Coordinates of C-alpha atoms in Angstrom, one line a residue:
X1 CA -13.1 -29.3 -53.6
X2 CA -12.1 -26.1 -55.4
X3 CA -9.6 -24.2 -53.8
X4 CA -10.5 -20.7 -52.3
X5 CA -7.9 -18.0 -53.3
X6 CA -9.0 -15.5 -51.4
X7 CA -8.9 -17.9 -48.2
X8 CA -5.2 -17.8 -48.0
X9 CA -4.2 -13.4 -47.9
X10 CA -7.6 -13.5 -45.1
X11 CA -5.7 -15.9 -43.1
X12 CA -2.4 -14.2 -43.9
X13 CA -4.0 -11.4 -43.0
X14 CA -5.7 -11.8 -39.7
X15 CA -3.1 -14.5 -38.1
X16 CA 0.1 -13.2 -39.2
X17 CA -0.2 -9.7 -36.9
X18 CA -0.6 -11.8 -33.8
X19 CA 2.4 -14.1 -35.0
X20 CA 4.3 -11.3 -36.0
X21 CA 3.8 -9.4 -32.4
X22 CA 5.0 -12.4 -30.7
X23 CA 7.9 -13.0 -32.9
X24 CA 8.8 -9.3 -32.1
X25 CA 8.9 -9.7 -28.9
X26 CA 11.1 -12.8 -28.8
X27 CA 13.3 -11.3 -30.6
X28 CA 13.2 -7.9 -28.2
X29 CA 13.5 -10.3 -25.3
X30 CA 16.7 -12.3 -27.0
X31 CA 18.3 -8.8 -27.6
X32 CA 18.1 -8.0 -24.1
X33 CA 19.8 -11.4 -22.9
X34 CA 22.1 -10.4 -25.3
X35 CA 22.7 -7.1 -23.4
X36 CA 22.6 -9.0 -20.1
X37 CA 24.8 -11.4 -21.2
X38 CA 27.4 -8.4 -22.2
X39 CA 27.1 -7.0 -19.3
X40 CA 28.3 -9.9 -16.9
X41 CA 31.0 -10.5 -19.1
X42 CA 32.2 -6.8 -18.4
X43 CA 31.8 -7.4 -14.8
X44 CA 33.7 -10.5 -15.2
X45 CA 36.9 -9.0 -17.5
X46 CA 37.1 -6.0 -14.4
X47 CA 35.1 -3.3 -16.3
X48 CA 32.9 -3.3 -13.8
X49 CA 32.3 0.7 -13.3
X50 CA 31.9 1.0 -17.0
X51 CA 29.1 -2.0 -17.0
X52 CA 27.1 -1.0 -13.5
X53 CA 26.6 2.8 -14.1
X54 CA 25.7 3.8 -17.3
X55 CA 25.1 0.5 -19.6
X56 CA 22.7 -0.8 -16.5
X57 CA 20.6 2.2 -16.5
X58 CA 20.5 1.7 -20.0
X59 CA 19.2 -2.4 -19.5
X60 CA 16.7 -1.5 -17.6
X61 CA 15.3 1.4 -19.7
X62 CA 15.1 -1.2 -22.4
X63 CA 13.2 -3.5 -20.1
X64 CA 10.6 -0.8 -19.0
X65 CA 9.8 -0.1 -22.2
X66 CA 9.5 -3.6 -23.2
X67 CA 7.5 -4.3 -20.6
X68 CA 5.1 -0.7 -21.1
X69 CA 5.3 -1.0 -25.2
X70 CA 5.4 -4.2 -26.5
X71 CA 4.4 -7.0 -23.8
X72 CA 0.9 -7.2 -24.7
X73 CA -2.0 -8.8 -22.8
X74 CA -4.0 -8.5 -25.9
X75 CA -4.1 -7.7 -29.9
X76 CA -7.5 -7.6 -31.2
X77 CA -11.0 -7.6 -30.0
X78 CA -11.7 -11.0 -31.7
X79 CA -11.0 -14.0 -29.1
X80 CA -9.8 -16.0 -32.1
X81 CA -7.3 -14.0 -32.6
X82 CA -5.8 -13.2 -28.8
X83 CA -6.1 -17.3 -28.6
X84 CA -3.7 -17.0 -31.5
X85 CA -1.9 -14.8 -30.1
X86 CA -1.2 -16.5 -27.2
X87 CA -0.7 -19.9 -28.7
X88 CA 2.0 -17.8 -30.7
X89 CA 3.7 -16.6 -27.3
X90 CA 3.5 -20.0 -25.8
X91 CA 5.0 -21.7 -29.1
X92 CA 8.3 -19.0 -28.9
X93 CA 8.2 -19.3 -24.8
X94 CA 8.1 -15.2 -24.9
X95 CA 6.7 -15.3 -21.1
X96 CA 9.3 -17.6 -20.0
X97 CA 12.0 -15.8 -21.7
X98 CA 10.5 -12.4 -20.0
X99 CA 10.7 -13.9 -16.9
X100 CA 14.3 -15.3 -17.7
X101 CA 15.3 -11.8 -18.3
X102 CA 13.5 -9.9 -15.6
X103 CA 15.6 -12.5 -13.3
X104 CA 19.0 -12.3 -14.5
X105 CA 19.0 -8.4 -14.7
X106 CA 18.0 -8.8 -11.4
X107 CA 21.0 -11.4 -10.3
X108 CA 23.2 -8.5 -12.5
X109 CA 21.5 -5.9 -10.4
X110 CA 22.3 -7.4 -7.0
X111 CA 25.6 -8.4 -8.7
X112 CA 26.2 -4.9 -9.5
X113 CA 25.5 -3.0 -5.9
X114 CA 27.5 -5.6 -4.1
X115 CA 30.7 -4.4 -6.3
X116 CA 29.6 -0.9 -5.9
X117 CA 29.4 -1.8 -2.1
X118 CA 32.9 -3.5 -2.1
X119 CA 34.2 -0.4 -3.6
X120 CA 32.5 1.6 -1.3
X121 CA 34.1 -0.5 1.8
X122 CA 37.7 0.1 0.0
X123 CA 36.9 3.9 0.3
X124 CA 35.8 3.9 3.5
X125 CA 39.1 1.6 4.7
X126 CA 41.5 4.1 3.4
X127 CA 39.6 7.0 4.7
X128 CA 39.8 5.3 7.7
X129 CA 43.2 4.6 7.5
X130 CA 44.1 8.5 6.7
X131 CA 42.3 9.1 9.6
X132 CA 44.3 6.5 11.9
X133 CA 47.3 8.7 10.9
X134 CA 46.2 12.0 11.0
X135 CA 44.6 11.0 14.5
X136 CA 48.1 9.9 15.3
X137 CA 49.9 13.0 14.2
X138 CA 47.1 15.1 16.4
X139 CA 48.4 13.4 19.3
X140 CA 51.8 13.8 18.7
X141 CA 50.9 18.0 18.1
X142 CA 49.2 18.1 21.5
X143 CA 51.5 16.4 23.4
X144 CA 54.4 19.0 22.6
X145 CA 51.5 21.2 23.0
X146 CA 50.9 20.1 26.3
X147 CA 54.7 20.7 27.2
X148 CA 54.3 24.5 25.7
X149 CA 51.4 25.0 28.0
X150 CA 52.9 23.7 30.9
X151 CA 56.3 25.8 30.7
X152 CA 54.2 28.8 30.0
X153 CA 52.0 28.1 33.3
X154 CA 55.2 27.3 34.8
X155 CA 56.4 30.7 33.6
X156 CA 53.0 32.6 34.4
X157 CA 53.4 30.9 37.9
X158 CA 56.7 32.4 38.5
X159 CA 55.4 36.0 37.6
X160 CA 52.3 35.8 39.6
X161 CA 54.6 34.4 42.8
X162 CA 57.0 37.6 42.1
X163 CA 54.2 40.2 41.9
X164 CA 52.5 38.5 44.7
X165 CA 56.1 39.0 46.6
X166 CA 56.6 42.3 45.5
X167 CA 52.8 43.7 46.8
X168 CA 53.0 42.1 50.5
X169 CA 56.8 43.1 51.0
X170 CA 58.2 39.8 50.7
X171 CA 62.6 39.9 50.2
X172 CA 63.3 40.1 46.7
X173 CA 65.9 37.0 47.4
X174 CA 64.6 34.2 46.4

């Protein structure tokens, strides 16, 4: 059996792109973890304003594009090769790994809103406890309020009686 030389670049050729794709996205799918796994470690340490806001947005940018741009159903029009290609996928567990991902940026996304919750609640507890002492102040003002108000009714009272007096000829010695 002579051996073909050509035979080897057209199979270099035709099943290395499909390989290649799939390699690509393992490794797009690894650096991702990667990020993930960053991430929780910074919400771990305490950093956790600087790891939910602007790194998260960032995570899931990557993911959507990952997902849009280079999770293919499909690479050729031959069946050969999309059989290759997924044998490929399958043999580096890309659609496991995606599904890895999507789940723990998930876990870090609920992980994420219930410290931005918590903080929230802190807020809101020493709003509320501003409020529980300017409410207490208010009803220490109106009560010497309520004093002023009652001498000057007192004071109005007295007036009106006098003028009252004075009009229907009442004595002037009271």
């Amino acid at each position: 059996i002579e051996f073909d030389a050509l035979r080897l670049p057209i199979v270099r050729d035709k099943y290395f792109i499909p390989w290649l794709v799939a390699w690509v996205q393992d490794l797009v799918l690894q650096h991702i973890s990667r990020h993930c796994a960053k991430l929780l470690r910074d919400l771990e340490g305490g950093k956790i304003a600087d790891a939910c806001v602007p790194e998260f947005d960032h995570l899931r940018a990557e993911i959507l594009e990952f997902d849009a741009v280079c999770y293919l159903n499909r690479v050729s029009n031959r069946a050969v090769l999309n059989r290759w290609y997924e044998i490929s996928q399958d043999g580096l567990a890309v659609e496991s790994a995606f599904e890895d991902v999507n789940r723990g940026v998930t876990a870090l996304d609920s992980l994420c809103k219930l410290h931005e919750q918590k903080a929230a609640s802190e807020k809101l507890q020493a709003v509320g406890a501003k409020l529980d002492i300017n409410v207490e102040a208010i009803k220490s003002i109106q009560g010497k309020v309520d004093w002023v108000e009652l001498f000057i009714i007192a004071a109005y009272s007295v007036y009106l009686i006098h003028y009252l007096g004075v009009n229907f000829g009442f004595h002037s010695v009271y």
